[in-house]
Tab-separated table of C-alpha atoms and ligand atoms in Angstrom:
chain	number	residue	atom	x	y	z
A	1	UNK	CA	99.079	84.317	100.867
A	2	UNK	CA	98.709	84.908	104.623
A	3	UNK	CA	97.763	81.262	105.173
A	4	UNK	CA	100.599	80.031	102.958
A	5	UNK	CA	103.161	82.090	104.885
A	6	UNK	CA	101.729	80.929	108.219
A	7	UNK	CA	101.900	77.316	107.037
A	8	UNK	CA	105.516	77.852	105.915
A	9	UNK	CA	106.324	79.347	109.344
A	10	UNK	CA	106.002	75.797	110.710
A	11	UNK	CA	108.247	74.268	108.031
A	12	UNK	CA	111.200	72.409	109.515
A	13	UNK	CA	112.849	72.274	106.064
A	14	UNK	CA	112.621	75.959	105.184
A	15	UNK	CA	113.780	77.209	108.606
A	16	UNK	CA	117.472	76.190	108.400
A	17	UNK	CA	117.790	77.538	104.838
A	18	UNK	CA	116.222	80.888	105.757
A	19	UNK	CA	118.314	81.186	108.889
A	20	UNK	CA	121.525	80.631	106.911
A	21	UNK	CA	120.556	82.918	104.025
A	22	UNK	CA	122.165	86.366	104.179
A	23	UNK	CA	119.222	88.196	102.608
A	24	UNK	CA	116.646	86.752	105.006
A	25	UNK	CA	118.948	87.388	107.983
A	26	UNK	CA	119.258	91.001	106.830
A	27	UNK	CA	115.521	91.536	106.445
A	28	UNK	CA	114.804	89.732	109.748
A	29	UNK	CA	116.998	92.290	111.524
A	30	UNK	CA	114.250	94.826	110.846
A	31	UNK	CA	112.006	92.923	113.274
A	32	UNK	CA	114.560	91.317	115.612
A	33	UNK	CA	116.972	93.272	117.823
A	34	UNK	CA	119.867	90.854	117.265
A	35	UNK	CA	121.052	87.413	118.295
A	36	UNK	CA	122.529	88.146	121.747
A	37	UNK	CA	121.197	89.517	125.025
A	38	UNK	CA	123.706	92.370	124.630
A	39	UNK	CA	122.015	93.326	121.342
A	40	UNK	CA	118.628	93.336	123.064
A	41	UNK	CA	119.916	95.373	126.024
A	42	UNK	CA	121.333	97.958	123.623
A	43	UNK	CA	117.921	98.239	121.930
A	44	UNK	CA	116.135	98.603	125.294
A	45	UNK	CA	118.584	101.325	126.390
A	46	UNK	CA	117.917	103.379	123.262
A	47	UNK	CA	114.146	103.027	123.698
A	48	UNK	CA	114.160	103.666	127.478
A	49	UNK	CA	116.117	106.875	126.907
A	50	UNK	CA	113.235	108.162	124.753
A	51	UNK	CA	110.554	107.151	127.259
A	52	UNK	CA	109.470	103.760	125.841
A	53	UNK	CA	108.974	100.669	128.007
A	54	UNK	CA	110.142	97.282	126.706
A	55	UNK	CA	109.327	93.598	126.862
A	56	UNK	CA	112.120	91.176	126.013
A	57	UNK	CA	111.370	87.946	124.164
A	58	UNK	CA	114.083	85.301	123.852
A	59	UNK	CA	112.989	83.827	120.524
A	60	UNK	CA	112.081	80.152	120.508
A	61	UNK	CA	108.971	77.979	120.413
A	62	UNK	CA	107.923	74.321	120.257
A	63	UNK	CA	111.129	73.024	121.852
A	64	UNK	CA	111.690	69.357	121.135
A	65	UNK	CA	113.236	68.153	124.402
A	66	UNK	CA	113.389	68.834	128.128
A	67	UNK	CA	116.965	70.094	127.931
A	68	UNK	CA	115.838	72.801	125.459
A	69	UNK	CA	112.965	73.848	127.731
A	70	UNK	CA	115.271	74.059	130.767
A	71	UNK	CA	117.822	76.011	128.722
A	72	UNK	CA	115.127	78.537	127.712
A	73	UNK	CA	113.979	78.885	131.348
A	74	UNK	CA	117.603	79.516	132.388
A	75	UNK	CA	117.804	82.153	129.651
A	76	UNK	CA	114.784	83.969	131.098
A	77	UNK	CA	116.204	83.907	134.650
A	78	UNK	CA	119.372	85.501	133.253
A	79	UNK	CA	117.317	88.133	131.397
A	80	UNK	CA	115.593	89.163	134.633
A	81	UNK	CA	118.973	89.417	136.387
A	82	UNK	CA	120.259	91.535	133.526
A	83	UNK	CA	117.200	93.847	133.570
A	84	UNK	CA	117.706	94.376	137.281
A	85	UNK	CA	121.495	94.847	137.069
A	86	UNK	CA	121.274	97.274	134.149
A	87	UNK	CA	118.214	99.042	135.640
A	88	UNK	CA	116.226	98.703	132.446
A	89	UNK	CA	112.552	99.576	132.239
A	90	UNK	CA	111.578	96.210	130.799
A	91	UNK	CA	109.673	93.031	131.546
A	92	UNK	CA	109.638	89.688	129.722
A	93	UNK	CA	107.350	87.953	127.224
A	94	UNK	CA	107.636	84.208	126.693
A	95	UNK	CA	105.879	81.318	124.997
A	96	UNK	CA	104.864	78.178	126.864
A	97	UNK	CA	105.857	75.869	124.005
A	98	UNK	CA	109.376	77.231	124.587
A	99	UNK	CA	109.081	75.903	128.152
A	100	UNK	CA	108.107	72.413	126.985
A	101	UNK	CA	104.299	72.623	126.691
A	102	UNK	CA	104.419	70.092	123.826
A	103	UNK	CA	106.322	67.670	126.078
A	104	UNK	CA	104.730	67.885	129.510
A	105	UNK	CA	102.329	70.285	131.208
A	106	UNK	CA	103.973	69.523	134.567
A	107	UNK	CA	107.414	70.500	133.275
A	108	UNK	CA	106.029	73.654	131.685
A	109	UNK	CA	104.211	74.661	134.891
A	110	UNK	CA	107.355	74.058	136.953
A	111	UNK	CA	109.537	76.162	134.659
A	112	UNK	CA	107.031	78.994	134.335
A	113	UNK	CA	106.611	79.196	138.120
A	114	UNK	CA	110.370	79.269	138.603
A	115	UNK	CA	110.609	82.235	136.218
A	116	UNK	CA	107.616	84.040	137.725
A	117	UNK	CA	108.970	83.549	141.271
A	118	UNK	CA	112.267	85.087	140.173
A	119	UNK	CA	110.442	87.978	138.477
A	120	UNK	CA	108.418	88.547	141.665
A	121	UNK	CA	111.634	88.647	143.761
A	122	UNK	CA	112.905	91.367	141.421
A	123	UNK	CA	109.521	93.177	141.349
A	124	UNK	CA	109.148	92.443	137.692
A	125	UNK	CA	106.515	90.807	135.476
A	126	UNK	CA	106.140	87.892	133.057
A	127	UNK	CA	103.791	88.076	130.087
A	128	UNK	CA	102.825	84.692	128.658
A	129	UNK	CA	102.266	85.109	124.923
A	130	UNK	CA	99.307	83.323	123.342
A	131	UNK	CA	100.091	80.807	120.585
A	132	UNK	CA	97.841	78.853	118.193
A	133	UNK	CA	94.402	77.676	119.363
A	134	UNK	CA	95.685	74.167	120.149
A	135	UNK	CA	97.387	75.784	123.150
A	136	UNK	CA	94.764	78.331	124.289
A	137	UNK	CA	93.092	76.353	127.080
A	138	UNK	CA	96.333	74.854	128.400
A	139	UNK	CA	98.002	78.289	128.403
A	140	UNK	CA	95.116	79.828	130.350
A	141	UNK	CA	95.084	76.930	132.843
A	142	UNK	CA	98.836	77.141	133.449
A	143	UNK	CA	98.780	80.924	133.810
A	144	UNK	CA	95.839	80.780	136.229
A	145	UNK	CA	97.637	78.190	138.384
A	146	UNK	CA	100.851	80.253	138.364
A	147	UNK	CA	98.934	83.443	139.175
A	148	UNK	CA	97.317	81.808	142.182
A	149	UNK	CA	100.842	81.588	143.656
A	150	UNK	CA	102.493	84.708	142.201
A	151	UNK	CA	100.542	87.688	140.861
A	152	UNK	CA	103.498	88.826	138.704
A	153	UNK	CA	102.233	87.001	135.627
A	154	UNK	CA	99.693	87.872	132.964
A	155	UNK	CA	98.757	86.602	129.553
A	156	UNK	CA	97.499	87.529	126.088
A	157	UNK	CA	94.027	87.346	124.546
A	158	UNK	CA	93.356	87.254	120.807
A	159	UNK	CA	90.397	89.200	119.387
A	160	UNK	CA	90.045	86.824	116.398
A	161	UNK	CA	88.873	83.900	118.566
A	162	UNK	CA	85.145	83.551	119.276
A	163	UNK	CA	85.935	82.215	122.748
A	164	UNK	CA	87.963	85.251	123.829
A	165	UNK	CA	85.125	87.325	125.277
A	166	UNK	CA	84.394	84.531	127.753
A	167	UNK	CA	88.096	84.067	128.492
A	168	UNK	CA	88.464	87.788	129.184
A	169	UNK	CA	85.625	87.701	131.726
A	170	UNK	CA	87.121	84.662	133.494
A	171	UNK	CA	90.602	86.216	133.546
A	172	UNK	CA	89.205	89.468	134.931
A	173	UNK	CA	87.482	87.511	137.708
A	174	UNK	CA	90.938	86.138	138.568
A	175	UNK	CA	92.377	89.698	138.537
A	176	UNK	CA	94.696	88.842	135.654
A	177	UNK	CA	96.513	91.476	133.607
A	178	UNK	CA	96.071	90.961	129.870
A	179	UNK	CA	97.552	92.024	126.565
A	180	UNK	CA	94.884	92.371	123.882
A	181	UNK	CA	96.013	91.597	120.327
A	182	UNK	CA	94.221	90.583	117.132
A	183	UNK	CA	95.928	87.158	116.796
A	184	UNK	CA	98.755	86.035	114.542
A	185	UNK	CA	98.133	82.348	113.758
A	186	UNK	CA	96.206	80.430	111.114
A	187	UNK	CA	92.816	79.512	112.571
A	188	UNK	CA	89.750	77.896	110.936
A	189	UNK	CA	86.419	79.800	110.625
A	190	UNK	CA	84.853	77.401	113.153
A	191	UNK	CA	86.829	79.023	115.956
A	192	UNK	CA	87.987	82.433	114.659
A	193	UNK	CA	86.396	85.357	112.816
A	194	UNK	CA	87.525	85.019	109.176
A	195	UNK	CA	86.758	88.687	108.297
A	196	UNK	CA	89.051	91.527	109.399
A	197	UNK	CA	86.037	93.787	110.056
A	198	UNK	CA	84.689	91.308	112.623
A	199	UNK	CA	88.091	90.906	114.286
A	200	UNK	CA	88.382	94.690	114.540
A	201	UNK	CA	84.856	95.043	115.971
A	202	UNK	CA	85.615	92.375	118.568
A	203	UNK	CA	88.936	94.046	119.363
A	204	UNK	CA	87.168	97.326	120.154
A	205	UNK	CA	84.518	95.555	122.223
A	206	UNK	CA	87.178	93.725	124.281
A	207	UNK	CA	89.348	96.849	124.601
A	208	UNK	CA	86.400	98.593	126.293
A	209	UNK	CA	85.856	95.689	128.699
A	210	UNK	CA	89.558	95.674	129.619
A	211	UNK	CA	89.939	99.427	130.068
A	212	UNK	CA	86.783	99.663	132.167
A	213	UNK	CA	87.986	96.851	134.460
A	214	UNK	CA	90.332	99.021	136.536
A	215	UNK	CA	93.179	96.512	136.021
A	216	UNK	CA	96.320	97.614	134.153
A	217	UNK	CA	96.268	96.015	130.669
A	218	UNK	CA	98.212	96.275	127.403
A	219	UNK	CA	96.508	97.321	124.155
A	220	UNK	CA	98.755	95.757	121.500
A	221	UNK	CA	98.198	96.916	117.934
A	222	UNK	CA	99.640	98.957	115.078
A	223	UNK	CA	96.197	99.669	113.686
A	224	UNK	CA	95.507	103.442	113.798
A	225	UNK	CA	91.739	102.748	114.072
A	226	UNK	CA	92.185	100.533	117.135
A	227	UNK	CA	94.515	103.106	118.687
A	228	UNK	CA	92.101	105.962	118.044
A	229	UNK	CA	89.167	103.959	119.437
A	230	UNK	CA	91.209	103.273	122.588
A	231	UNK	CA	92.146	106.920	123.042
A	232	UNK	CA	88.521	108.008	122.513
A	233	UNK	CA	87.125	105.471	124.961
A	234	UNK	CA	89.722	106.328	127.631
A	235	UNK	CA	88.934	110.028	127.235
A	236	UNK	CA	85.147	109.488	127.408
A	237	UNK	CA	85.434	107.270	130.473
A	238	UNK	CA	88.012	109.515	132.156
A	239	UNK	CA	90.553	106.687	132.265
A	240	UNK	CA	93.947	108.336	132.767
A	241	UNK	CA	96.725	107.523	130.255
A	242	UNK	CA	98.775	105.846	133.004
A	243	UNK	CA	96.000	103.304	133.707
A	244	UNK	CA	96.902	101.223	130.636
A	245	UNK	CA	99.648	100.932	128.040
A	246	UNK	CA	99.838	100.579	124.305
A	247	UNK	CA	102.165	97.900	122.974
A	248	UNK	CA	103.815	97.522	119.571
A	249	UNK	CA	106.382	95.235	117.977
A	250	UNK	CA	110.014	96.237	117.509
A	251	UNK	CA	110.568	97.811	114.096
A	252	UNK	CA	106.895	98.147	113.146
A	253	UNK	CA	105.126	101.492	112.622
A	254	UNK	CA	107.841	103.482	114.385
A	255	UNK	CA	106.031	106.644	113.204
A	256	UNK	CA	102.984	105.711	115.287
A	257	UNK	CA	105.259	104.680	118.164
A	258	UNK	CA	106.865	108.137	118.247
A	259	UNK	CA	103.475	109.827	118.022
A	260	UNK	CA	102.086	107.953	121.054
A	261	UNK	CA	105.147	108.864	123.118
A	262	UNK	CA	104.874	112.506	122.037
A	263	UNK	CA	101.211	112.492	123.119
A	264	UNK	CA	102.168	111.230	126.583
A	265	UNK	CA	100.835	107.657	126.361
A	266	UNK	CA	102.650	104.694	127.864
A	267	UNK	CA	104.043	102.482	125.097
A	268	UNK	CA	105.850	99.166	125.506
A	269	UNK	CA	107.909	97.788	122.645
A	270	UNK	CA	108.084	94.009	122.300
A	271	UNK	CA	111.737	93.271	121.553
A	272	UNK	CA	112.514	89.789	120.243
A	273	UNK	CA	116.108	88.592	120.112
A	274	UNK	CA	117.977	85.319	119.613
A	275	UNK	CA	118.906	82.980	116.819
A	276	UNK	CA	115.572	81.136	116.535
A	277	UNK	CA	113.809	83.942	114.647
A	278	UNK	CA	112.289	82.043	111.701
A	279	UNK	CA	108.639	81.495	112.835
A	280	UNK	CA	108.428	85.002	114.336
A	281	UNK	CA	109.759	86.499	111.107
A	282	UNK	CA	107.312	84.521	108.941
A	283	UNK	CA	104.358	85.714	111.039
A	284	UNK	CA	105.494	89.321	110.465
A	285	UNK	CA	105.694	88.660	106.694
A	286	UNK	CA	102.192	87.161	106.790
A	287	UNK	CA	100.771	90.268	108.462
A	288	UNK	CA	101.650	92.627	105.648
A	289	UNK	CA	102.074	91.905	101.920
A	290	UNK	CA	104.528	94.825	101.613
A	291	UNK	CA	106.901	92.999	103.992
A	292	UNK	CA	106.906	90.004	101.674
A	293	UNK	CA	107.596	92.195	98.625
A	294	UNK	CA	110.481	93.867	100.493
A	295	UNK	CA	111.848	90.470	101.493
A	296	UNK	CA	111.609	89.040	97.949
A	297	UNK	CA	113.307	92.137	96.495
A	298	UNK	CA	116.214	91.515	98.848
A	299	UNK	CA	116.252	87.799	98.201
A	300	UNK	CA	115.910	87.621	94.421
A	301	UNK	CA	118.948	89.619	93.232
A	302	UNK	CA	121.158	87.476	95.457
A	303	UNK	CA	119.462	84.249	94.407
A	304	UNK	CA	119.961	85.037	90.718
A	305	UNK	CA	123.579	86.082	91.364
A	306	UNK	CA	124.211	82.857	93.295
A	307	UNK	CA	122.739	80.735	90.521
A	308	UNK	CA	124.777	82.341	87.724
A	309	UNK	CA	127.786	80.297	86.508
B	1	FAD	C1	103.232	93.858	121.478
B	1	FAD	C2	102.553	92.801	120.659
B	1	FAD	C3	102.509	91.507	121.155
B	1	FAD	C4	101.850	90.513	120.433
B	1	FAD	N1	101.719	89.258	120.999
B	1	FAD	C5	100.971	88.338	120.352
B	1	FAD	C6	100.661	87.085	120.955
B	1	FAD	O1	101.052	86.779	122.089
B	1	FAD	N2	99.908	86.203	120.237
B	1	FAD	C7	99.434	86.497	118.992
B	1	FAD	O2	98.726	85.666	118.402
B	1	FAD	N3	99.747	87.666	118.395
B	1	FAD	C8	100.479	88.581	119.035
B	1	FAD	N4	100.740	89.787	118.430
B	1	FAD	C9	100.469	89.960	116.989
B	1	FAD	C10	99.048	90.424	116.731
B	1	FAD	O3	98.154	89.393	117.042
B	1	FAD	C11	98.863	90.819	115.256
B	1	FAD	O4	99.150	89.732	114.433
B	1	FAD	C12	99.726	91.982	114.822
B	1	FAD	O5	99.890	92.918	115.851
B	1	FAD	C13	99.103	92.699	113.628
B	1	FAD	O6	97.838	93.210	113.992
B	1	FAD	P1	97.543	94.773	114.157
B	1	FAD	O7	96.769	94.931	115.425
B	1	FAD	O8	98.795	95.547	114.105
B	1	FAD	O9	96.537	95.121	113.020
B	1	FAD	P2	96.507	94.841	111.453
B	1	FAD	O10	95.129	95.123	111.018
B	1	FAD	O11	97.107	93.511	111.130
B	1	FAD	O12	97.494	95.949	110.900
B	1	FAD	C14	97.197	97.319	111.002
B	1	FAD	C15	98.345	98.095	110.401
B	1	FAD	O13	99.518	97.878	111.183
B	1	FAD	C16	100.657	97.784	110.362
B	1	FAD	N5	101.243	96.436	110.521
B	1	FAD	C17	100.691	95.359	111.131
B	1	FAD	N6	101.523	94.306	111.111
B	1	FAD	C18	102.636	94.734	110.456
B	1	FAD	C19	103.859	94.117	110.103
B	1	FAD	N7	104.118	92.846	110.412
B	1	FAD	N8	104.765	94.854	109.442
B	1	FAD	C20	104.534	96.144	109.117
B	1	FAD	N9	103.383	96.788	109.431
B	1	FAD	C21	102.451	96.096	110.083
B	1	FAD	C22	100.204	98.050	108.955
B	1	FAD	O14	100.335	99.431	108.720
B	1	FAD	C23	98.745	97.647	108.999
B	1	FAD	O15	97.983	98.270	108.035
B	1	FAD	C24	101.320	90.807	119.163
B	1	FAD	C25	101.381	92.113	118.677
B	1	FAD	C26	101.946	93.107	119.413
B	1	FAD	C27	101.946	94.496	118.883
């Protein structure tokens, strides 16, 4: 089921139907703050007031032309201006395929550096999300080149990939800040651990390497076992709670989110917004069967009503 949903997340035929459908739009709102920057700012304000940090993601990936990539870059410059103007405690997460990685590495590098330079001017930070394995090496290369000019950029490493331990060591040598996650894409067993137990074991191993590095990293997960292992390790190693942050997705495990804040940990919520929510939404459905059941329950009554004479 997970693989089917991840395959469907790339479907160019399903996307427009889902994005028009009222039921899917309604369910997607659980995971997406809204379509406009104003919606996202409102969500950040609510979270900031309760002590949460935020990372804003203007939804979009695999843009098909240069104009789309430049439009997305312009959107991110405007987000940084807005964060500064509104004095929000937020940074930005973006995907390189949204900045034209499928079209030209040169274009993508140019646009990323423009955004990172602007973030640096405003003393802010850009997190480059990690996409499917076809993009891993190019993403790391582009981030490393950008970081050599502006340190206000970091990236994401995925515990399900065999290569990640080596990537983590190379990124640490370059002083790069990282977000550790399990990985959300469909990957073959030749390059990624197929079993959850192995992904989890690798996650814990990498979490320890990151926390012990002395660089400020993000531990991104909703898994109570990963969270507990992180807390235990930090306590044993006398790593203060302000030396790292937990990260979670908007709308997911808000009970655990509240608990971490109550316990005094730093927690950043990844807040996606925009109209291009389909692939993001499908990846969230793939992560948890209960999300799919909830979605189908919302979809089916309307579908049967629509099909009645
Ligand atoms: C801040 C953040 C940024 C991320 N950035 C990236 C990225 O750049 N690249 C990338 O490949 N992946 C990214 N991910 C996604 C990540 O790789 C996982 O797919 C996702 O976080 C689920 O893994 P988990 O660690 O929560 O553990 P899992 O073992 O998948 O889940 C543990 C528990 O968390 C809860 N849970 C997990 N997912 C959901 C969901 N969708 N809905 C409801 N409950 C859920 C359930 O209670 C589940 O039992 C990011 C995740 C976070 C939190």
